[in-house]
Amino acid sequence: MSATTVDTKAPTETSPAPQAKSSTPTKGRVVVVTSGKGGVGKTTASANVGTGLARLGYTVILVDTDIGLRNLDILMGLENRIVYNIIDVIEERCKLNQALVKDKRLPNLSLLPAAQTRDKSALNAEYMMKLVNEMREKADFVVIDSPAGIEQGFQNAVVAADEAIVVCNPEMSSIRDADRIIGLLEANDNVQTYKLIVNRVRPGMMKNNDMMDIDDVLDILNIKLLGIVPEDQDIIISTNRGEPIVSVDQSMAGQAYRNIARRVAGEDVPFLDLEAPTGFMDKMKNLFKVAKASVF
Amino acid sequence: MGWLSKLFNLEAFEEKSAYSGNGATQDLKNSRDDARNRLKLVLMHDRSKLAPQTLEKMRDELIAVITKYVEIDGEALRLNFETESNTIALMANIPVLRQKETDESEGGPAATTTDKSGKTDKPTKADKAVKPTKDKSSPAALKEEPSLV
């Protein structure tokens, strides 16, 4: 957290104070993370936004709705602790509390895993609505990882959401699918706001006009920006270890997700500087800059 | 691309594209504009609720209405979607062959499609790459409300 002291407002505490804000009587916010296209970083975004919010002290429940293709447990490093899953809760084989898997480090973070041996038809919108409303009572944030596609799985994921995070890459097919998703979110009555995370950004390519830049993407999709996450090898390493990158202090992508979590929480945080490092030396320089807290 | 390129006047763009030629050397640099332009066109189509058949029908009906008053080159008529600073416009480029002899009483509201300043005797077969909006004096540039977003 030491690297996040750039915040322009930052009047009070900079270190996370778990449970400090979690005793609010109001119902939790339900945020769905979606993209249309697969493989753009939805699950990574869910894990990091959820963990990032928990690091800020909020009570967070992460929900994996990708029935049959569960992955959020892997990214969180919780795959060995799963006993029950979301379908067990819905089919009343266990209580919600029994199915929630507590995070390894953050006591205020838990995961409701998807079922791996079932298919998407095991879940429907009505059950999902009921379940999410139950979770809303227990947490400040319910972060729902949506499956790829625009079919029933997507509908289940968004049915009880108040807001949506759309994830895309600065690449044509991803943006096209994101546009479809935005159309569906606009038509959805309960989703009040939606914002975009541009993931896998390669600043060097953008600088050379070999990739659409952030403004191009925002202009084409006509959507507000929530965050820019650079392509970062550290993501693969953090996934290997089952630790979301948001907890890795020196990482660019981690910094991006820390900023995103604070924006979700309502803070006004400046966006990442895109004149970002490409080579090793640049990366070293950047590390020093982070230390001086002047990059972002 | 077929009807899609016909619809969206892609030829002009495709000529510029680094990948359209069958030459051996292809420029892989600066593909950002390619991506942006291709994506804009694809999304315009994705977002429009109009089926291609509907657009064909609209085109035919437009020709029918306009030919009541002026003689036009129906074959060369082009109907495209274009973006102009965040709005989408339906642009029609209608080459006029000849103005018909019409009564004053008949030339009511529909006469707005032709420029009174004349010069419509000769066909204004503008080059297809030329955008009709840029040339304000183009006699038959018809702009409709951006209603397809």
Coordinates of C-alpha atoms in Angstrom, one line a residue:
Chain A
M1 CA 0.0 0.0 0.0
S2 CA 3.0 2.3 0.4
A3 CA 2.9 3.1 -3.3
T4 CA -0.6 4.4 -3.3
T5 CA 0.1 7.6 -1.4
V6 CA -0.2 9.6 -4.6
D7 CA -3.9 10.2 -4.0
T8 CA -4.6 13.8 -4.4
K9 CA -7.2 13.9 -1.6
A10 CA -5.9 11.4 0.9
P11 CA -6.7 13.3 4.0
T12 CA -6.6 10.4 6.4
E13 CA -5.2 6.9 6.7
T14 CA -3.3 5.3 3.9
S15 CA -2.8 1.8 5.3
P16 CA -5.7 -0.6 5.1
A17 CA -7.8 -0.8 8.2
P18 CA -9.9 -4.0 7.9
Q19 CA -13.3 -3.8 9.4
A20 CA -13.0 -0.1 9.6
K21 CA -15.7 0.6 7.1
S22 CA -17.4 -2.7 7.0
S23 CA -19.9 -2.1 9.8
T24 CA -22.1 0.2 7.6
P25 CA -25.7 -0.7 8.0
T26 CA -26.5 -0.1 4.3
K27 CA -26.8 -3.1 1.9
G28 CA -23.8 -4.0 -0.1
R29 CA -23.2 -3.1 -3.7
V30 CA -23.3 -5.8 -6.3
V31 CA -20.8 -5.4 -9.1
V32 CA -20.7 -7.8 -12.1
V33 CA -17.5 -8.1 -14.1
T34 CA -18.2 -9.0 -17.7
S35 CA -16.7 -8.8 -21.2
G36 CA -18.6 -10.8 -23.8
K37 CA -15.4 -12.2 -25.2
G38 CA -13.5 -14.9 -23.3
G39 CA -9.9 -14.6 -22.4
V40 CA -9.7 -10.8 -22.0
G41 CA -9.1 -10.9 -18.2
K42 CA -12.5 -11.0 -16.6
T43 CA -11.6 -13.5 -13.9
T44 CA -8.3 -11.7 -13.2
A45 CA -10.2 -8.5 -13.0
S46 CA -12.7 -10.0 -10.6
A47 CA -10.1 -11.5 -8.3
N48 CA -8.1 -8.2 -8.2
V49 CA -11.0 -5.8 -7.8
G50 CA -12.4 -8.0 -5.0
T51 CA -9.1 -8.4 -3.3
G52 CA -8.3 -4.8 -3.8
L53 CA -11.6 -3.7 -2.1
A54 CA -10.9 -6.2 0.7
R55 CA -7.5 -4.6 1.2
L56 CA -9.2 -1.3 1.6
G57 CA -11.1 -2.8 4.5
Y58 CA -14.4 -3.6 2.9
T59 CA -16.2 -6.9 3.4
V60 CA -16.2 -8.6 0.0
I61 CA -17.8 -11.8 -1.4
L62 CA -16.4 -12.9 -4.7
V63 CA -18.9 -15.1 -6.8
D64 CA -17.8 -17.3 -9.6
T65 CA -20.8 -17.8 -11.9
D66 CA -18.9 -19.7 -14.6
I67 CA -20.6 -23.0 -13.9
G68 CA -18.6 -25.9 -15.4
L69 CA -15.5 -23.7 -16.1
R70 CA -14.6 -22.5 -12.7
N71 CA -11.3 -20.5 -12.4
L72 CA -11.7 -17.8 -9.9
D73 CA -10.7 -20.3 -7.1
I74 CA -7.4 -20.9 -8.9
L75 CA -6.6 -17.2 -9.2
M76 CA -7.3 -16.7 -5.5
G77 CA -5.3 -19.8 -4.6
L78 CA -8.3 -21.3 -2.9
E79 CA -8.9 -24.4 -5.1
N80 CA -7.9 -26.8 -2.3
R81 CA -10.3 -25.4 0.2
I82 CA -13.6 -25.8 -1.6
V83 CA -16.2 -28.0 0.0
Y84 CA -19.5 -26.7 -1.4
N85 CA -20.3 -24.5 -4.3
I86 CA -22.9 -22.1 -5.6
I87 CA -25.2 -24.9 -6.9
D88 CA -25.1 -26.7 -3.6
V89 CA -26.4 -23.5 -2.0
I90 CA -29.1 -23.0 -4.6
E91 CA -30.2 -26.7 -4.3
E92 CA -30.1 -26.4 -0.5
R93 CA -27.5 -29.0 0.2
C94 CA -25.8 -26.5 2.4
K95 CA -26.1 -23.0 3.8
L96 CA -24.4 -20.0 2.1
N97 CA -22.0 -19.6 5.0
Q98 CA -20.8 -23.2 4.6
A99 CA -20.1 -22.7 0.9
L100 CA -18.1 -19.4 1.4
V101 CA -14.4 -20.1 1.3
K102 CA -12.4 -17.6 3.4
D103 CA -9.4 -16.0 1.8
K104 CA -5.9 -17.1 2.9
R105 CA -4.9 -13.6 4.0
L106 CA -7.8 -11.3 4.2
P107 CA -10.4 -12.3 6.8
N108 CA -13.0 -9.9 5.3
L109 CA -12.8 -11.6 1.8
S110 CA -14.5 -14.8 0.8
L111 CA -15.3 -16.7 -2.4
L112 CA -18.4 -18.5 -3.5
P113 CA -17.1 -21.0 -6.0
A114 CA -18.8 -22.2 -9.1
A115 CA -19.7 -25.8 -9.6
Q116 CA -17.2 -27.6 -11.8
T117 CA -19.2 -30.8 -12.6
R118 CA -22.5 -29.1 -13.6
D119 CA -23.5 -27.0 -16.5
K120 CA -24.9 -23.5 -16.8
S121 CA -28.5 -24.8 -16.8
A122 CA -28.2 -25.6 -13.1
L123 CA -28.4 -21.9 -12.4
N124 CA -31.3 -19.6 -13.2
A125 CA -31.9 -15.9 -12.8
E126 CA -34.6 -16.3 -10.1
Y127 CA -32.3 -18.3 -7.8
M128 CA -29.4 -16.1 -8.5
M129 CA -31.4 -13.0 -7.6
K130 CA -32.4 -14.6 -4.3
L131 CA -28.8 -15.7 -3.5
V132 CA -27.2 -12.4 -4.4
N133 CA -29.7 -10.5 -2.2
E134 CA -28.7 -12.8 0.7
M135 CA -25.0 -12.0 0.1
R136 CA -25.8 -8.3 -0.1
E137 CA -26.8 -8.4 3.5
K138 CA -23.5 -9.9 4.5
A139 CA -21.0 -7.8 2.5
D140 CA -20.1 -4.3 1.4
F141 CA -19.3 -5.6 -2.0
V142 CA -20.5 -8.7 -3.9
V143 CA -18.2 -9.0 -6.9
I144 CA -19.6 -11.4 -9.6
D145 CA -17.4 -13.0 -12.2
S146 CA -19.5 -13.5 -15.3
P147 CA -18.9 -16.3 -17.8
A148 CA -18.0 -15.4 -21.4
G149 CA -20.8 -15.0 -23.8
I150 CA -24.2 -13.3 -23.9
E151 CA -26.5 -16.2 -23.1
Q152 CA -28.1 -17.5 -19.9
G153 CA -24.8 -17.5 -18.0
F154 CA -24.3 -13.8 -18.6
Q155 CA -28.0 -13.1 -17.8
N156 CA -27.6 -15.0 -14.5
A157 CA -24.5 -13.0 -13.6
V158 CA -26.1 -9.6 -14.2
V159 CA -29.6 -10.2 -13.0
A160 CA -29.0 -8.8 -9.5
A161 CA -26.1 -6.4 -10.3
D162 CA -26.3 -2.7 -9.4
E163 CA -23.3 -1.9 -11.5
A164 CA -21.0 -3.5 -14.1
I165 CA -17.4 -3.5 -14.9
V166 CA -16.8 -4.2 -18.6
V167 CA -13.3 -5.6 -19.4
C168 CA -11.8 -5.4 -22.8
N169 CA -8.4 -5.5 -24.6
P170 CA -7.5 -2.7 -27.0
E171 CA -8.1 -5.1 -29.9
M172 CA -10.9 -5.3 -32.4
S173 CA -12.8 -8.5 -31.6
S174 CA -12.7 -7.7 -27.9
I175 CA -14.1 -4.2 -28.4
R176 CA -16.8 -5.5 -30.7
D177 CA -18.0 -7.9 -28.1
A178 CA -17.7 -5.3 -25.4
D179 CA -20.0 -3.1 -27.5
R180 CA -22.6 -5.9 -27.5
I181 CA -22.4 -6.3 -23.8
I182 CA -22.8 -2.6 -23.3
G183 CA -25.9 -2.7 -25.4
L184 CA -27.3 -5.5 -23.2
L185 CA -26.3 -3.6 -20.0
E186 CA -28.1 -0.5 -21.3
A187 CA -31.3 -2.6 -21.8
N188 CA -31.0 -4.0 -18.3
D189 CA -33.1 -2.2 -15.7
N190 CA -31.2 -3.0 -12.5
V191 CA -27.7 -2.1 -13.7
Q192 CA -27.3 1.6 -13.0
T193 CA -23.8 2.3 -14.1
Y194 CA -21.1 0.5 -16.1
K195 CA -17.5 1.4 -16.6
L196 CA -14.6 0.0 -18.6
I197 CA -11.3 -1.6 -17.7
V198 CA -8.9 -1.7 -20.6
N199 CA -6.7 -4.7 -20.0
R200 CA -3.5 -5.9 -21.6
V201 CA -2.5 -2.4 -22.6
R202 CA 0.9 -2.2 -24.4
P203 CA 2.0 1.4 -24.1
G204 CA 4.9 0.9 -26.5
M205 CA 2.6 -0.3 -29.3
M206 CA 0.2 2.5 -28.6
K207 CA 3.0 5.0 -28.8
N208 CA 4.0 3.6 -32.2
N209 CA 0.4 3.7 -33.5
D210 CA 0.4 -0.1 -33.7
M211 CA -2.5 -0.4 -31.3
M212 CA -5.7 1.5 -30.7
D213 CA -5.1 3.8 -27.7
I214 CA -7.3 4.3 -24.7
D215 CA -9.1 7.4 -26.2
D216 CA -9.9 5.4 -29.4
V217 CA -11.5 2.7 -27.3
L218 CA -13.5 5.0 -25.1
D219 CA -14.6 7.0 -28.2
I220 CA -15.7 3.9 -30.0
L221 CA -17.5 2.4 -27.1
N222 CA -18.8 5.7 -25.6
I223 CA -18.2 4.5 -22.1
K224 CA -16.5 5.9 -18.9
L225 CA -13.1 4.6 -18.0
L226 CA -12.6 2.7 -14.7
G227 CA -9.0 1.8 -15.2
I228 CA -6.1 0.9 -17.5
V229 CA -4.1 -2.3 -16.8
P230 CA -0.9 -2.8 -18.6
E231 CA 0.2 -6.1 -20.0
D232 CA 2.4 -7.5 -17.3
Q233 CA 4.3 -10.8 -17.0
D234 CA 3.8 -10.6 -13.3
I235 CA 0.2 -11.5 -13.8
I236 CA 1.2 -15.0 -14.9
I237 CA 3.6 -15.3 -12.0
S238 CA 0.9 -14.2 -9.5
T239 CA -1.6 -16.6 -11.0
N240 CA 1.0 -19.4 -10.7
R241 CA 1.2 -18.6 -7.0
G242 CA -2.5 -18.1 -6.5
E243 CA -2.0 -14.5 -5.3
P244 CA -3.9 -11.7 -7.0
I245 CA -1.5 -9.2 -8.5
V246 CA -3.1 -6.4 -6.6
S247 CA -1.2 -7.6 -3.5
V248 CA 2.1 -7.4 -5.3
D249 CA 3.5 -4.0 -4.4
Q250 CA 6.1 -3.5 -7.1
S251 CA 3.9 -4.6 -10.0
M252 CA 2.5 -2.1 -12.6
A253 CA -0.6 -4.2 -13.0
G254 CA -0.9 -4.5 -9.3
Q255 CA -0.8 -0.7 -9.0
A256 CA -3.4 -0.4 -11.7
Y257 CA -5.7 -2.7 -9.8
R258 CA -5.1 -0.9 -6.5
N259 CA -6.2 2.3 -8.2
I260 CA -9.2 0.6 -9.7
A261 CA -10.3 -0.8 -6.4
R262 CA -10.2 2.7 -4.9
R263 CA -12.2 4.1 -7.8
V264 CA -14.8 1.4 -7.3
A265 CA -14.9 2.4 -3.6
G266 CA -15.6 6.0 -4.7
E267 CA -12.2 7.7 -4.6
D268 CA -11.0 10.0 -7.3
V269 CA -7.6 8.5 -8.4
P270 CA -5.6 9.7 -11.4
F271 CA -5.2 7.3 -14.2
L272 CA -2.0 5.4 -15.0
D273 CA 0.7 7.2 -17.0
L274 CA 0.9 5.5 -20.4
E275 CA 4.4 6.6 -21.1
A276 CA 5.2 3.5 -19.3
P277 CA 8.3 1.3 -19.2
T278 CA 9.0 -1.1 -22.0
G279 CA 12.6 -2.2 -21.4
F280 CA 14.4 -3.5 -18.4
M281 CA 16.1 -0.2 -17.7
D282 CA 12.8 1.6 -17.9
K283 CA 11.3 -0.8 -15.5
M284 CA 14.1 -0.2 -13.1
K285 CA 13.6 3.6 -13.4
N286 CA 9.9 3.1 -12.9
L287 CA 10.5 1.2 -9.7
F288 CA 12.4 4.2 -8.4
K289 CA 9.6 6.5 -9.5
V290 CA 7.1 4.3 -7.7
A291 CA 9.2 4.6 -4.6
K292 CA 8.9 8.4 -5.0
A293 CA 5.2 8.0 -5.6
S294 CA 5.2 10.2 -8.7
V295 CA 4.3 7.9 -11.5
F296 CA 0.5 7.6 -11.3
Chain B
M1 CA -17.3 -8.3 -47.5
G2 CA -20.0 -8.2 -50.1
W3 CA -23.1 -6.2 -49.2
L4 CA -21.4 -4.9 -46.1
S5 CA -18.7 -3.1 -48.0
K6 CA -21.2 -2.0 -50.6
L7 CA -23.3 -0.6 -47.8
F8 CA -20.6 1.2 -46.0
N9 CA -18.5 2.2 -48.9
L10 CA -15.6 0.2 -47.8
E11 CA -13.8 0.2 -51.1
A12 CA -12.1 3.5 -50.5
F13 CA -10.9 2.3 -47.2
E14 CA -9.8 -1.1 -48.5
E15 CA -7.6 0.5 -51.0
K16 CA -5.6 2.1 -48.2
S17 CA -5.4 -1.0 -46.1
A18 CA -2.0 -2.6 -45.9
Y19 CA -3.5 -6.0 -46.4
S20 CA -5.6 -5.4 -49.5
G21 CA -2.8 -5.6 -52.1
N22 CA -1.4 -8.9 -53.2
G23 CA 2.1 -7.4 -53.3
A24 CA 4.9 -9.2 -51.4
T25 CA 5.8 -6.5 -49.0
Q26 CA 3.1 -5.5 -46.5
D27 CA 3.4 -2.7 -44.2
L28 CA 2.7 -3.9 -40.7
K29 CA 3.2 -0.5 -39.1
N30 CA 0.6 2.0 -38.1
S31 CA -2.2 -0.5 -38.0
R32 CA -4.0 1.5 -35.4
D33 CA -6.0 3.5 -37.9
D34 CA -6.9 0.3 -39.8
A35 CA -8.3 -1.2 -36.6
R36 CA -10.2 1.9 -35.6
N37 CA -11.8 2.5 -39.0
R38 CA -12.7 -1.2 -39.5
L39 CA -14.1 -1.4 -36.0
K40 CA -16.2 1.8 -36.4
L41 CA -17.8 0.4 -39.5
V42 CA -18.5 -3.0 -38.0
L43 CA -20.0 -1.5 -34.9
M44 CA -22.2 0.9 -36.9
H45 CA -23.6 -2.2 -38.6
D46 CA -23.9 -4.1 -35.3
R47 CA -25.7 -1.3 -33.6
S48 CA -28.1 -0.5 -36.3
K49 CA -31.3 -2.3 -35.9
L50 CA -31.8 -2.2 -39.7
A51 CA -31.5 -5.5 -41.6
P52 CA -29.6 -5.3 -44.9
Q53 CA -32.9 -6.0 -46.7
T54 CA -34.5 -3.0 -45.0
L55 CA -31.7 -0.8 -46.2
E56 CA -32.1 -2.1 -49.7
K57 CA -35.8 -1.4 -49.5
M58 CA -35.1 2.1 -48.2
R59 CA -32.7 2.7 -51.1
D60 CA -35.2 1.6 -53.6
E61 CA -37.9 3.8 -52.1
L62 CA -35.6 6.8 -52.0
I63 CA -34.9 6.3 -55.7
A64 CA -38.6 6.1 -56.4
V65 CA -39.3 9.4 -54.6
I66 CA -36.4 11.3 -56.1
T67 CA -37.0 10.1 -59.6
K68 CA -40.5 11.7 -59.4
Y69 CA -38.7 15.1 -59.5
V70 CA -35.3 14.6 -61.0
E71 CA -33.7 12.1 -63.2
I72 CA -31.0 10.3 -61.3
D73 CA -28.5 7.6 -61.9
G74 CA -30.0 4.9 -59.7
E75 CA -27.1 2.6 -60.3
A76 CA -24.6 5.0 -59.0
L77 CA -26.6 6.0 -55.9
R78 CA -24.7 5.4 -52.8
L79 CA -26.1 5.1 -49.3
N80 CA -23.6 5.0 -46.5
F81 CA -23.3 5.4 -42.8
E82 CA -20.6 7.8 -41.8
T83 CA -19.3 9.1 -38.5
E84 CA -19.0 12.8 -37.9
S85 CA -17.8 13.8 -34.5
N86 CA -19.6 11.2 -32.4
T87 CA -22.8 11.1 -34.4
I88 CA -23.7 8.7 -37.1
A89 CA -25.2 10.0 -40.3
L90 CA -26.9 8.3 -43.1
M91 CA -25.3 9.8 -46.2
A92 CA -26.7 9.6 -49.7
N93 CA -24.8 10.6 -52.8
I94 CA -27.2 10.8 -55.6
P95 CA -25.8 11.7 -59.0
V96 CA -28.4 13.8 -60.9
L97 CA -28.6 13.3 -64.6
R98 CA -31.2 15.9 -65.5
Q99 CA -33.8 18.0 -63.9
K100 CA -37.3 17.2 -64.9
E101 CA -39.6 19.8 -66.3
T102 CA -42.0 20.3 -63.4
D103 CA -44.8 22.7 -62.6
E104 CA -44.1 25.2 -59.9
S105 CA -47.1 23.8 -58.0
E106 CA -45.6 20.4 -57.9
G107 CA -42.1 21.4 -56.9
G108 CA -43.1 21.7 -53.3
P109 CA -41.2 20.4 -50.3
A110 CA -39.5 17.6 -52.3
A111 CA -37.6 20.1 -54.4
T112 CA -35.1 20.6 -51.6
T113 CA -33.0 17.8 -52.9
T114 CA -31.8 19.9 -55.8
D115 CA -29.8 23.1 -55.8
K116 CA -31.7 25.9 -57.4
S117 CA -28.5 27.4 -58.6
G118 CA -28.6 25.0 -61.4
K119 CA -25.6 23.2 -63.0
T120 CA -27.6 20.1 -62.6
D121 CA -27.8 19.5 -66.4
K122 CA -24.6 17.6 -66.4
P123 CA -24.3 14.7 -64.1
T124 CA -22.4 15.4 -61.0
K125 CA -21.0 12.0 -60.8
A126 CA -18.7 12.8 -58.0
D127 CA -15.8 10.5 -57.4
K128 CA -17.0 7.8 -55.0
A129 CA -14.3 8.5 -52.5
V130 CA -15.4 12.1 -52.2
K131 CA -17.5 12.6 -49.2
P132 CA -20.7 14.5 -50.2
T133 CA -20.7 16.5 -47.0
K134 CA -17.4 18.0 -47.6
D135 CA -18.7 19.6 -50.8
K136 CA -21.5 21.8 -49.7
S137 CA -22.4 22.7 -53.3
S138 CA -22.9 19.0 -54.2
P139 CA -26.4 19.2 -55.6
A140 CA -27.9 16.1 -54.2
A141 CA -26.3 15.5 -50.9
L142 CA -29.0 14.4 -48.6
K143 CA -28.3 14.2 -44.9
E144 CA -30.7 12.5 -42.5
E145 CA -30.9 12.6 -38.8
P146 CA -28.4 10.4 -37.0
S147 CA -31.0 8.0 -35.7
L148 CA -29.3 4.7 -35.9
V149 CA -27.1 4.7 -32.8

